[in-house]
Amino acid sequence: MTKESNNTVQTFWIMMGSLASFGFTIVSSMILSRYFLKDEYGTYKQVIYVYNSLTIAFTLGVPKAFSYFLPRFDKEEAKTIINKLNSILFLNGALFGFVIYFLSEYISKFLGNEELNDLLKIFSIVPFLMLPTMGLDGILSTYRKTKFLAIYNILSKVFMLICVVLPVILFKGTVKHAIIGFVFASLINFVVAIYFKNLPLKGLTKRNTNLSYKNIFSYTLPIMGASIWGVIISSTDQFFISRYYGNEVFAEFSNGSIELPFISMIISASSVVLYPIFSKKVFENKSSSNNEILGIWHSVFKKSAMLVYPILIYFFCFSDLIVVFLYGDAYQASSIYFQVKLIGSFFNLIAYGPLMLTIGGEKHYFRVHMISAIILVTLDFLCVHFTTNPVLISIVSCLSQIGRIIAILVFISKYFKVSLKDLFPIKLIFDLAIPALSFLFLFRYLISFIKLENFAVIIIGSLLYLIFFILWSRYRNIDYLSIVKPLMKKYR
């Protein structure tokens, strides 16, 4: 099997795990949205928001180090490296938990929701359990064991669904019961993750390594700095909407401002697979390495665009109907947030992070995130003080994301001495986007003259769109078989 085919297979396994993971996540959101009042659901989402916002700062960029260092050392040394990185995550997880517990009162006041105080105290054990699970993707992708990552992702979400949602359904549980269930699920996931972390190197003799903690932190701290700014970027719109518009609007925002699962699946899967590959090729420093890296980049970008753009456009055109179908009529306002998020996803298709962090772009990566965060906070502050429309917060966040991606891609184009447009399969993008948009907008216009239920419109639209796109791809010779051929060869 060729390396490209093997990369496709590895990416496929990660995508399958991510798809199942998202499926369980969306199911839990659909259920909790219906069993909790908007105010209660908003409180639950605020707890998760606090955890997600602080997580990156306390990981110190260490999860990225697994993919960066492991491909550069022998397996015997890798066992020592994994132990070192795990010890950092254990220590930081404990510190993270203490911070949440002792600052819960201040956090609840900061977010304007006093109910968070007790819930955050209960939740404070979660960081100690969940931080050591991080880096599993880097280990399994380095040693081409990503099918176990798919298994872990599925199991972890099953445990989460059972522990969080079932008490709410069966015993009419409150937000407190859901948080307690989250803690129990985290404990189970911790045990499973530690087992899988040791699986690829099981039976090998551990050997000391010359990789010191100083070497580790010299690589991870710039990433952590960028990640902290990244936390500010990702949490700014959530904070301003939560703080200034109340729990109900925050609940609408939380259900709408989500990335299309196929986008996050492909980006995360590509990142996991590409990170160790790019790291090894840059470390080898061969004359042909740059051409090989660009070749891999273009191949992944084209396949990602072929998979995602048609689906992305479909969800954009049917966003209002899909949101109501998922969450109910009470969350119809969430559709506008969903559309704004989808616009940003058009630019967020390629996994640029692994490439930036292996070609020496850590400082630029840090600066871009810092400047973007400062501009974003300033603009959001002006929005809440001079307007009353929370959607503007999402629009500003989307524009910030696009600007950030362009700034990073400019650096990459200069490094490889190519023009910016050469990083994109522009012809393919137009071949996918223009006819898809034209067909779907025409369908929505024509169907508006017929009274049909939302679900019927979604089904009919998807079937007609599928038929149209199959015919169009054949006419334009868009080779979708190139994506599935490696999988067919693997299992033939």
Tab-separated table of N, CA and C in Angstrom, residues 258-317:
chain	number	residue	atom	x	y	z
A	258	ILE	N	-22.234	26.161	16.092
A	258	ILE	CA	-21.471	24.919	16.102
A	258	ILE	C	-20.924	24.669	14.708
A	259	GLU	N	-19.735	24.122	14.664
A	259	GLU	CA	-19.126	23.822	13.378
A	259	GLU	C	-19.751	22.572	12.808
A	260	LEU	N	-19.979	22.565	11.518
A	260	LEU	CA	-20.515	21.386	10.856
A	260	LEU	C	-19.618	20.200	11.179
A	261	PRO	N	-20.189	19.098	11.645
A	261	PRO	CA	-19.359	17.987	12.125
A	261	PRO	C	-18.359	17.465	11.110
A	262	PHE	N	-18.728	17.468	9.833
A	262	PHE	CA	-17.825	16.936	8.823
A	262	PHE	C	-16.583	17.811	8.678
A	263	ILE	N	-16.746	19.109	8.941
A	263	ILE	CA	-15.590	20.012	8.889
A	263	ILE	C	-14.609	19.650	9.992
A	264	SER	N	-15.100	19.640	11.239
A	264	SER	CA	-14.222	19.352	12.370
A	264	SER	C	-13.655	17.941	12.274
A	265	MET	N	-14.455	17.000	11.753
A	265	MET	CA	-13.976	15.630	11.581
A	265	MET	C	-12.762	15.593	10.659
A	266	ILE	N	-12.884	16.228	9.511
A	266	ILE	CA	-11.821	16.150	8.511
A	266	ILE	C	-10.597	16.938	8.949
A	267	ILE	N	-10.823	18.125	9.517
A	267	ILE	CA	-9.694	18.937	9.968
A	267	ILE	C	-8.932	18.225	11.087
A	268	SER	N	-9.664	17.730	12.086
A	268	SER	CA	-9.002	17.067	13.203
A	268	SER	C	-8.342	15.770	12.757
A	269	ALA	N	-9.019	15.001	11.891
A	269	ALA	CA	-8.443	13.753	11.408
A	269	ALA	C	-7.182	14.022	10.585
A	270	SER	N	-7.245	15.018	9.716
A	270	SER	CA	-6.073	15.372	8.910
A	270	SER	C	-4.926	15.842	9.787
A	271	SER	N	-5.242	16.657	10.789
A	271	SER	CA	-4.204	17.170	11.693
A	271	SER	C	-3.507	16.039	12.427
A	272	VAL	N	-4.306	15.104	12.938
A	272	VAL	CA	-3.744	13.989	13.702
A	272	VAL	C	-2.799	13.158	12.845
A	273	VAL	N	-3.191	12.893	11.594
A	273	VAL	CA	-2.371	12.066	10.703
A	273	VAL	C	-1.168	12.829	10.167
A	274	LEU	N	-1.360	14.107	9.808
A	274	LEU	CA	-0.302	14.875	9.157
A	274	LEU	C	0.782	15.358	10.109
A	275	TYR	N	0.426	15.603	11.367
A	275	TYR	CA	1.401	16.178	12.308
A	275	TYR	C	2.680	15.337	12.390
A	276	PRO	N	2.603	14.041	12.714
A	276	PRO	CA	3.846	13.256	12.779
A	276	PRO	C	4.543	13.105	11.430
A	277	ILE	N	3.772	13.097	10.333
A	277	ILE	CA	4.385	12.981	9.009
A	277	ILE	C	5.198	14.228	8.691
A	278	PHE	N	4.620	15.408	8.876
A	278	PHE	CA	5.325	16.660	8.635
A	278	PHE	C	6.540	16.786	9.555
A	279	SER	N	6.366	16.410	10.819
A	279	SER	CA	7.463	16.510	11.787
A	279	SER	C	8.654	15.667	11.353
A	280	LYS	N	8.384	14.447	10.907
A	280	LYS	CA	9.465	13.549	10.494
A	280	LYS	C	10.155	14.057	9.244
A	281	LYS	N	9.382	14.555	8.265
A	281	LYS	CA	9.981	15.014	7.012
A	281	LYS	C	10.824	16.277	7.214
A	282	VAL	N	10.355	17.192	8.061
A	282	VAL	CA	11.141	18.390	8.367
A	282	VAL	C	12.398	18.002	9.128
A	283	PHE	N	12.296	17.040	10.034
A	283	PHE	CA	13.451	16.579	10.820
A	283	PHE	C	14.497	15.903	9.930
A	284	GLU	N	14.043	15.155	8.916
A	284	GLU	CA	14.979	14.496	7.993
A	284	GLU	C	15.734	15.506	7.139
A	285	ASN	N	15.105	16.659	6.841
A	285	ASN	CA	15.752	17.775	6.147
A	285	ASN	C	16.347	17.354	4.798
A	286	LYS	N	15.602	16.591	4.025
A	286	LYS	CA	16.053	16.203	2.694
A	286	LYS	C	15.678	17.281	1.685
A	287	SER	N	16.379	17.296	0.562
A	287	SER	CA	16.126	18.327	-0.449
A	287	SER	C	14.727	18.204	-1.054
A	288	SER	N	14.208	16.995	-1.060
A	288	SER	CA	12.892	16.769	-1.662
A	288	SER	C	11.741	16.922	-0.663
A	289	SER	N	12.074	17.191	0.602
A	289	SER	CA	11.044	17.203	1.650
A	289	SER	C	9.956	18.234	1.391
A	290	ASN	N	10.366	19.458	0.984
A	290	ASN	CA	9.377	20.518	0.770
A	290	ASN	C	8.378	20.153	-0.316
A	291	ASN	N	8.866	19.567	-1.408
A	291	ASN	CA	7.968	19.154	-2.485
A	291	ASN	C	7.020	18.056	-2.011
A	292	GLU	N	7.537	17.132	-1.198
A	292	GLU	CA	6.695	16.054	-0.674
A	292	GLU	C	5.627	16.609	0.258
A	293	ILE	N	6.019	17.564	1.098
A	293	ILE	CA	5.063	18.163	2.039
A	293	ILE	C	3.957	18.893	1.283
A	294	LEU	N	4.341	19.692	0.267
A	294	LEU	CA	3.343	20.415	-0.525
A	294	LEU	C	2.436	19.449	-1.285
A	295	GLY	N	3.014	18.351	-1.748
A	295	GLY	CA	2.211	17.353	-2.446
A	295	GLY	C	1.157	16.751	-1.536
A	296	ILE	N	1.557	16.434	-0.304
A	296	ILE	CA	0.610	15.904	0.680
A	296	ILE	C	-0.454	16.944	1.001
A	297	TRP	N	-0.022	18.199	1.177
A	297	TRP	CA	-0.946	19.302	1.477
A	297	TRP	C	-2.024	19.405	0.393
A	298	HIS	N	-1.598	19.448	-0.882
A	298	HIS	CA	-2.551	19.589	-1.977
A	298	HIS	C	-3.500	18.398	-2.054
A	299	SER	N	-2.955	17.205	-1.858
A	299	SER	CA	-3.786	16.005	-1.919
A	299	SER	C	-4.868	16.028	-0.847
A	300	VAL	N	-4.473	16.376	0.377
A	300	VAL	CA	-5.426	16.424	1.481
A	300	VAL	C	-6.456	17.525	1.268
A	301	PHE	N	-6.009	18.684	0.793
A	301	PHE	CA	-6.914	19.814	0.567
A	301	PHE	C	-7.973	19.453	-0.483
A	302	LYS	N	-7.543	18.849	-1.584
A	302	LYS	CA	-8.492	18.504	-2.649
A	302	LYS	C	-9.528	17.497	-2.160
A	303	LYS	N	-9.060	16.448	-1.472
A	303	LYS	CA	-9.994	15.443	-0.978
A	303	LYS	C	-10.945	16.042	0.063
A	304	SER	N	-10.411	16.932	0.912
A	304	SER	CA	-11.248	17.570	1.924
A	304	SER	C	-12.318	18.438	1.270
A	305	ALA	N	-11.909	19.219	0.258
A	305	ALA	CA	-12.868	20.086	-0.435
A	305	ALA	C	-13.955	19.271	-1.132
A	306	MET	N	-13.573	18.170	-1.753
A	306	MET	CA	-14.545	17.319	-2.447
A	306	MET	C	-15.577	16.745	-1.475
A	307	LEU	N	-15.128	16.399	-0.284
A	307	LEU	CA	-16.036	15.836	0.705
A	307	LEU	C	-16.910	16.886	1.372
A	308	VAL	N	-16.301	18.009	1.719
A	308	VAL	CA	-16.958	18.945	2.632
A	308	VAL	C	-17.781	20.017	1.926
A	309	TYR	N	-17.257	20.619	0.857
A	309	TYR	CA	-17.938	21.773	0.270
A	309	TYR	C	-19.389	21.484	-0.137
A	310	PRO	N	-19.666	20.351	-0.798
A	310	PRO	CA	-21.074	20.088	-1.148
A	310	PRO	C	-21.978	19.975	0.082
A	311	ILE	N	-21.476	19.328	1.139
A	311	ILE	CA	-22.271	19.171	2.365
A	311	ILE	C	-22.415	20.507	3.081
A	312	LEU	N	-21.333	21.268	3.117
A	312	LEU	CA	-21.346	22.579	3.761
A	312	LEU	C	-22.373	23.501	3.114
A	313	ILE	N	-22.411	23.514	1.799
A	313	ILE	CA	-23.348	24.371	1.070
A	313	ILE	C	-24.790	23.929	1.314
A	314	TYR	N	-25.005	22.613	1.359
A	314	TYR	CA	-26.353	22.099	1.631
A	314	TYR	C	-26.848	22.563	2.997
A	315	PHE	N	-26.011	22.434	4.022
A	315	PHE	CA	-26.415	22.830	5.366
A	315	PHE	C	-26.636	24.347	5.460
A	316	PHE	N	-25.866	25.118	4.701
A	316	PHE	CA	-26.046	26.569	4.706
A	316	PHE	C	-27.418	26.936	4.148
A	317	CYS	N	-27.809	26.290	3.060
A	317	CYS	CA	-29.085	26.613	2.410
A	317	CYS	C	-30.293	26.095	3.187
